[in-house]
mmCIF file of C-alpha atoms in Angstrom:
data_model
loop_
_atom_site.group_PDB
_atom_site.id
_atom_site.type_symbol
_atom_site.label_atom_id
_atom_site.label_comp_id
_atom_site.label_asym_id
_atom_site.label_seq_id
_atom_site.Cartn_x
_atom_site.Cartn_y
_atom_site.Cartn_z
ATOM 1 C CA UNK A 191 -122.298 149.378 26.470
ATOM 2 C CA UNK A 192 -122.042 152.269 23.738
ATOM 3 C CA UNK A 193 -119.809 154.086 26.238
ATOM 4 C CA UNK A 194 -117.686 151.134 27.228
ATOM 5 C CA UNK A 195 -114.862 152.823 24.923
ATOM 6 C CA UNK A 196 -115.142 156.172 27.315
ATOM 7 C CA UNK A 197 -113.773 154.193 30.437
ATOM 8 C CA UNK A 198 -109.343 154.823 30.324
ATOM 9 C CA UNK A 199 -107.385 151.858 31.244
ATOM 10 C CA UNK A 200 -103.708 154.076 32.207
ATOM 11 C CA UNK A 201 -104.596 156.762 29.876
ATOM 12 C CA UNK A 202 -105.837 155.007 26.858
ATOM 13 C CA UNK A 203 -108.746 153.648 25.704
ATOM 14 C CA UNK A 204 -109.879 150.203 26.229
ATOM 15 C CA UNK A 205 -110.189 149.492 22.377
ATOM 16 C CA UNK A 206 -106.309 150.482 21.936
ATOM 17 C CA UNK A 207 -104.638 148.073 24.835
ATOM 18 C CA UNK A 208 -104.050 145.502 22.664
ATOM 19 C CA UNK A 209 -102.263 147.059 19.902
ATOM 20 C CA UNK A 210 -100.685 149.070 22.559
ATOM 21 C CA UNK A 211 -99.546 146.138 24.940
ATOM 22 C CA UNK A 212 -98.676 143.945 21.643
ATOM 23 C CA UNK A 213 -95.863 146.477 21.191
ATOM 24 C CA UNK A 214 -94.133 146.350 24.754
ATOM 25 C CA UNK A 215 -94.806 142.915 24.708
ATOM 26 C CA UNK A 216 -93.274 139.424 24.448
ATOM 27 C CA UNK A 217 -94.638 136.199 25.533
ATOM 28 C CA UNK A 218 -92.444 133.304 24.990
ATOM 29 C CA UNK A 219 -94.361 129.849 25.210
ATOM 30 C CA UNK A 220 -93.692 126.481 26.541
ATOM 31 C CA UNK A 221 -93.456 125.052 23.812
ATOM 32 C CA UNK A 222 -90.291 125.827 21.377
ATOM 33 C CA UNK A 223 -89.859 126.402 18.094
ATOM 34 C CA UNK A 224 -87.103 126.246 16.528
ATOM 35 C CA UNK A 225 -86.527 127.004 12.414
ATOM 36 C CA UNK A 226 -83.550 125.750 10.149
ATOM 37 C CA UNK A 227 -80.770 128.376 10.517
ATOM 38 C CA UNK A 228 -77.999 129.043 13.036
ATOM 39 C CA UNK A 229 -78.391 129.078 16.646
ATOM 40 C CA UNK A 230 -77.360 133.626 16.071
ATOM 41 C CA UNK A 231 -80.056 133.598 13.577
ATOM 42 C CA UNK A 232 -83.090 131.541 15.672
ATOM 43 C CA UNK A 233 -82.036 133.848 18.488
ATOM 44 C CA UNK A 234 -82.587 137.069 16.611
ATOM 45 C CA UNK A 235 -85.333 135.616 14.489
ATOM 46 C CA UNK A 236 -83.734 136.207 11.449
ATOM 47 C CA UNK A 237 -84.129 134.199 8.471
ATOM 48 C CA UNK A 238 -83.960 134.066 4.715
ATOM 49 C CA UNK A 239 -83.385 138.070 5.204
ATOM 50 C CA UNK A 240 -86.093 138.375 8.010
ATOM 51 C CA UNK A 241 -84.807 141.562 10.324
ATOM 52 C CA UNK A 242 -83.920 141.463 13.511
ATOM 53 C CA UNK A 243 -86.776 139.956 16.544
ATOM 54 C CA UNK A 244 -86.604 142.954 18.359
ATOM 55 C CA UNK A 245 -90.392 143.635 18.708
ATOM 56 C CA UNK A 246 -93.562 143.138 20.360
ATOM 57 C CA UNK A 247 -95.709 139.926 19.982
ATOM 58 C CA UNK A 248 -95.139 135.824 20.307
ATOM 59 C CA UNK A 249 -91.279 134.515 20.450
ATOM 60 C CA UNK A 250 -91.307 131.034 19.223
ATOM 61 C CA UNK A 251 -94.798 130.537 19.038
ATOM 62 C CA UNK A 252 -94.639 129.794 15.079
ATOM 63 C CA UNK A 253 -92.062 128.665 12.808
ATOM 64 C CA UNK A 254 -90.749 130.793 10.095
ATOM 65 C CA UNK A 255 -90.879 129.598 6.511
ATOM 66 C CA UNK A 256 -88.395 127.765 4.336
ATOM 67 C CA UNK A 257 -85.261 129.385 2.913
ATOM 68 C CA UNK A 258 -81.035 130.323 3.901
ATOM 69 C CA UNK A 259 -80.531 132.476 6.696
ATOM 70 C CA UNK A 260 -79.425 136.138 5.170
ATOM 71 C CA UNK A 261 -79.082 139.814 5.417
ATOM 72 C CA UNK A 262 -75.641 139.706 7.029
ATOM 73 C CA UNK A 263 -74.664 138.892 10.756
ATOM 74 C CA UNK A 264 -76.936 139.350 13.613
ATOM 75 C CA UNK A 265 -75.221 141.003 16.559
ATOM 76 C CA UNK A 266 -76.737 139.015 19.643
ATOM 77 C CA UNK A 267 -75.535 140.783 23.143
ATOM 78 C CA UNK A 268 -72.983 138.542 25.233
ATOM 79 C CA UNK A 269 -75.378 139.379 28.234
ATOM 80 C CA UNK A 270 -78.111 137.700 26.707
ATOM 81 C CA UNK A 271 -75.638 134.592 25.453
ATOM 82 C CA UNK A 272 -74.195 134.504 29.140
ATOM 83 C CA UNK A 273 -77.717 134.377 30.855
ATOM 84 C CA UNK A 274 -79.511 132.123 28.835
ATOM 85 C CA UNK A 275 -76.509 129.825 29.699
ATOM 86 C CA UNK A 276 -76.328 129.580 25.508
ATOM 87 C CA UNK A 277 -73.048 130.085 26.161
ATOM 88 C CA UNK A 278 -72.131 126.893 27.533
ATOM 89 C CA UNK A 279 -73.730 124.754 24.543
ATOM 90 C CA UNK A 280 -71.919 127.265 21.734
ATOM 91 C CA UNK A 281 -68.460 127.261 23.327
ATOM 92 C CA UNK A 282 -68.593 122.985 22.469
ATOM 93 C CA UNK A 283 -69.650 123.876 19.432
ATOM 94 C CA UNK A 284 -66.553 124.247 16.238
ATOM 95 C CA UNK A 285 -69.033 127.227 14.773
ATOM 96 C CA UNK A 286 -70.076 128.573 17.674
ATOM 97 C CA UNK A 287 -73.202 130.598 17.140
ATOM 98 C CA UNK A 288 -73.277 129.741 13.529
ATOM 99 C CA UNK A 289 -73.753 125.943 14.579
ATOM 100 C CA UNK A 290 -76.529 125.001 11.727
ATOM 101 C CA UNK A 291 -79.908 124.135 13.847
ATOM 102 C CA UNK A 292 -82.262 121.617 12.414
ATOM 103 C CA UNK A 293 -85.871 121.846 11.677
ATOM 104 C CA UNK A 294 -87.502 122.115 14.971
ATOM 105 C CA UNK A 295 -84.648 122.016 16.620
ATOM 106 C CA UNK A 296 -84.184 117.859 16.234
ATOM 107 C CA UNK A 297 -80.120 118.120 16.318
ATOM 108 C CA UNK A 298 -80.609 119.921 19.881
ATOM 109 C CA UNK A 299 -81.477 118.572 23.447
ATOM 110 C CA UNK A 300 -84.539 119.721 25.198
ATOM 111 C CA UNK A 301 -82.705 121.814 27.265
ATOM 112 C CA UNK A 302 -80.591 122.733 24.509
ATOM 113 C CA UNK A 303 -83.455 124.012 22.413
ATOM 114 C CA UNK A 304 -85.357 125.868 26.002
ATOM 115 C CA UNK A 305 -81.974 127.881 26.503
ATOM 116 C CA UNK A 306 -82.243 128.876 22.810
ATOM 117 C CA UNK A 307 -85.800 129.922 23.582
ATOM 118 C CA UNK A 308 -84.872 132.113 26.467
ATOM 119 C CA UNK A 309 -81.916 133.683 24.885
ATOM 120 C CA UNK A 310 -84.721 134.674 22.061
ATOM 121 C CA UNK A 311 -86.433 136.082 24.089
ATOM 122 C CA UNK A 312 -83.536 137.964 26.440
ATOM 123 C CA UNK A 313 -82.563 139.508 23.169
ATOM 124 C CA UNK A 314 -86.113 140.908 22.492
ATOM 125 C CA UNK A 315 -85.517 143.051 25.339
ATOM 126 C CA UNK A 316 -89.333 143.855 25.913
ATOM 127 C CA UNK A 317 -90.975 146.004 28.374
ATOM 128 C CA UNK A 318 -93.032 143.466 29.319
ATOM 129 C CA UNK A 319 -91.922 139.480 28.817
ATOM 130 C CA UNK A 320 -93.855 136.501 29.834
ATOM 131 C CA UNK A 321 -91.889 132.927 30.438
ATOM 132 C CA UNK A 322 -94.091 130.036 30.618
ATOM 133 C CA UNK A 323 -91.748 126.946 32.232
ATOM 134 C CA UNK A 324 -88.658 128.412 30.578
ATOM 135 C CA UNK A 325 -86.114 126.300 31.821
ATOM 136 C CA UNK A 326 -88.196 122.923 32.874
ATOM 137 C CA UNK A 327 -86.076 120.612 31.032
ATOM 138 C CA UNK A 328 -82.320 122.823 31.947
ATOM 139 C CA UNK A 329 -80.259 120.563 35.369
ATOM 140 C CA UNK A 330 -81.008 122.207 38.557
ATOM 141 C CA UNK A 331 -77.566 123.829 38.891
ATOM 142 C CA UNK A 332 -77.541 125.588 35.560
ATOM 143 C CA UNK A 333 -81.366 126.528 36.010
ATOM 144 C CA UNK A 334 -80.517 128.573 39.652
ATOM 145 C CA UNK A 335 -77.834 130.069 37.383
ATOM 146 C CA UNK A 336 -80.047 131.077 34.754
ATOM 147 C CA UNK A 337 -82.805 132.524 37.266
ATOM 148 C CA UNK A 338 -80.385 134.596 38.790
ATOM 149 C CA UNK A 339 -78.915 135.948 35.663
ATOM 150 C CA UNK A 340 -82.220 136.945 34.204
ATOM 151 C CA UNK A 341 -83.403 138.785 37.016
ATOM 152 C CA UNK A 342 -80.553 140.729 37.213
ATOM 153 C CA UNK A 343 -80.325 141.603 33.301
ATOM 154 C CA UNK A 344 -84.192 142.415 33.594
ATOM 155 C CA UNK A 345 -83.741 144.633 36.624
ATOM 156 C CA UNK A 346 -81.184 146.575 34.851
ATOM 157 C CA UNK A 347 -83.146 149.224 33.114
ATOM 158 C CA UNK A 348 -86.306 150.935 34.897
ATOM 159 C CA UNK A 349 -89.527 150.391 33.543
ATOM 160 C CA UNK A 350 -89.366 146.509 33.128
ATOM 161 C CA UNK A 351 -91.435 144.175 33.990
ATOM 162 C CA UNK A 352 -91.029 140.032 33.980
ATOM 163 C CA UNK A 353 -94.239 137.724 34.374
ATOM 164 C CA UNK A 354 -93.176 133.950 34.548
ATOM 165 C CA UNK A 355 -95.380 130.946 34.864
ATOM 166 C CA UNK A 356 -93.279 128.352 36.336
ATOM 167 C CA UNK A 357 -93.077 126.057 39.696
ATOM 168 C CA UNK A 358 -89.689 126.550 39.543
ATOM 169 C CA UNK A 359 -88.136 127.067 43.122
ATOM 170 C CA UNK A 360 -84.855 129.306 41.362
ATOM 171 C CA UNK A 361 -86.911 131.460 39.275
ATOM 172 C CA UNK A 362 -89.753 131.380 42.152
ATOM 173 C CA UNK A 363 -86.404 132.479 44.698
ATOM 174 C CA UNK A 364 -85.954 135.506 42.549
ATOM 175 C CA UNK A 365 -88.921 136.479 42.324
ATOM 176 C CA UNK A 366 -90.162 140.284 43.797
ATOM 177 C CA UNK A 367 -93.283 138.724 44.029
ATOM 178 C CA UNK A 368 -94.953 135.107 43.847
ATOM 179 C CA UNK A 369 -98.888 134.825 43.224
ATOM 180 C CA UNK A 370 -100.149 130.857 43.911
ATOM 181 C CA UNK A 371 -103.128 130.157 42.406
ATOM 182 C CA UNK A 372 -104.064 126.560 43.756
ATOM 183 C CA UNK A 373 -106.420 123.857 42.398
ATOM 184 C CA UNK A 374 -108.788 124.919 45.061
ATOM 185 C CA UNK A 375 -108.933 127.633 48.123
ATOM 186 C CA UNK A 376 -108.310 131.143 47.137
ATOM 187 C CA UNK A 377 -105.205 132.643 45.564
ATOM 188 C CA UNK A 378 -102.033 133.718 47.868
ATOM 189 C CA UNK A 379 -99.611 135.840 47.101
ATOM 190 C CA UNK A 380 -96.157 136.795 48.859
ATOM 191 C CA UNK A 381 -92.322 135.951 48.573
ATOM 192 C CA UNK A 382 -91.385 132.438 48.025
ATOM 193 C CA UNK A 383 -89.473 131.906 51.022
ATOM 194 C CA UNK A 384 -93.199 133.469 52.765
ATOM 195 C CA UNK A 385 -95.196 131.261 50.903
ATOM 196 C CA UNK A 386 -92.865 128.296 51.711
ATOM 197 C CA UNK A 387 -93.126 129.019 55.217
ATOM 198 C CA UNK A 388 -97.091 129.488 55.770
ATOM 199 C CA UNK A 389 -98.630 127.708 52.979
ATOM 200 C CA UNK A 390 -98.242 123.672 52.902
ATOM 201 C CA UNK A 391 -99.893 123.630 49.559
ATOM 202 C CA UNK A 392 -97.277 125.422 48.183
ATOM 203 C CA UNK A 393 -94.555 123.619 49.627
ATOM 204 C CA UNK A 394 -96.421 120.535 47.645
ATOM 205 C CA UNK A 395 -96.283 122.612 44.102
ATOM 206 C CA UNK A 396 -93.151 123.700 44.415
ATOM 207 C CA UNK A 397 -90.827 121.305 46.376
ATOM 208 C CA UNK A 398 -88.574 119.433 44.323
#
């Protein structure tokens, strides 16, 4: 109604949570985008003199326009290389970080392109990030590696928060908290190893 706008959601008003949130947050898709640059400069979302990604709003969701990567080098943490496990596909690579990435991506594996994503992301550093599958096509050694080395660089500083979509049992293993919303019966919510242990649904959706 007209006084819909009185009612305060944490201490603002309902009509300013969206431009609010869109500045603390980051939700990085399923699907990746990649643009024609350098793996540094798809990381920081910098090109043809773009600045640096680190802002609210959708990582990878779109790709950025035509042009040569500029404005100088991007400084990407080695935290964020090292967790995203980025570090193990630059370190084959004679360029390193400045390896030259193809238009979507198409010189890059899957999981190649996904750790890319993440690292994008990582870098970011939001308040609040969103995953969605972030690691669905990374081996099953590298992706327990990867779950544990986000959690820890996103418990690091108070006042963080990390939402992730995934059936993934590492990232589901690290989790504070797991919410199961099945097909059909009501929602559950607990620890993985809880959920494991009392609901056989969710051994179904997440068993590997």
């Amino acid at each position: 109604g007209e006084h819909a706008d009185a009612v305060l959601v944490g201490g603002h008003r309902r009509s300013a949570l969206v431009p609010e949130l869109a500045r603390h947050l980051v939700v990085a898709p399923h699907r990746v985008d990649l643009f024609v640059g350098t793996i540094r400069s798809n990381i920081a979302l910098r090109h043809g003199g773009e600045d640096d990604g680190r802002r609210g709003g959708a990582v990878g969701s779109g790709t950025v326009g035509g042009g040569t990567v500029g404005g100088g080098t991007v400084e990407v943490d080695d935290d964020v290389i090292t967790a995203s496990a980025v570090a193990e596909i630059v370190e084959h690579l004679p360029d390193g970080l400045d390896h030259v990435v193809q238009e979507g991506g198409r010189n890059l594996s899957g999981g190649q392109r996904q750790r890319i994503a993440l690292a994008r992301a990582l870098h970011a550093d939001p308040d609040v990030l969103v995953l969605h599958e972030p690691t669905s096509a990374v081996d099953a050694v590298t992706e327990w590696e990867i779950a544990q080395a986000v959690r820890e660089m996103r418990t690091r500083r108070s006042g963080q928060a990390t939402l992730i979509v995934s059936s993934s049992p590492p990232f589901l293993a690290t989790a504070d908290r797991v919410v199961h919303l099945p097909a059909h019966g009501e929602p559950r919510s607990g620890t993985h190893a809880e959920l494991r242990a009392g609901s056989p649904t969710y051994r179904t959706a997440v068993d590997r």
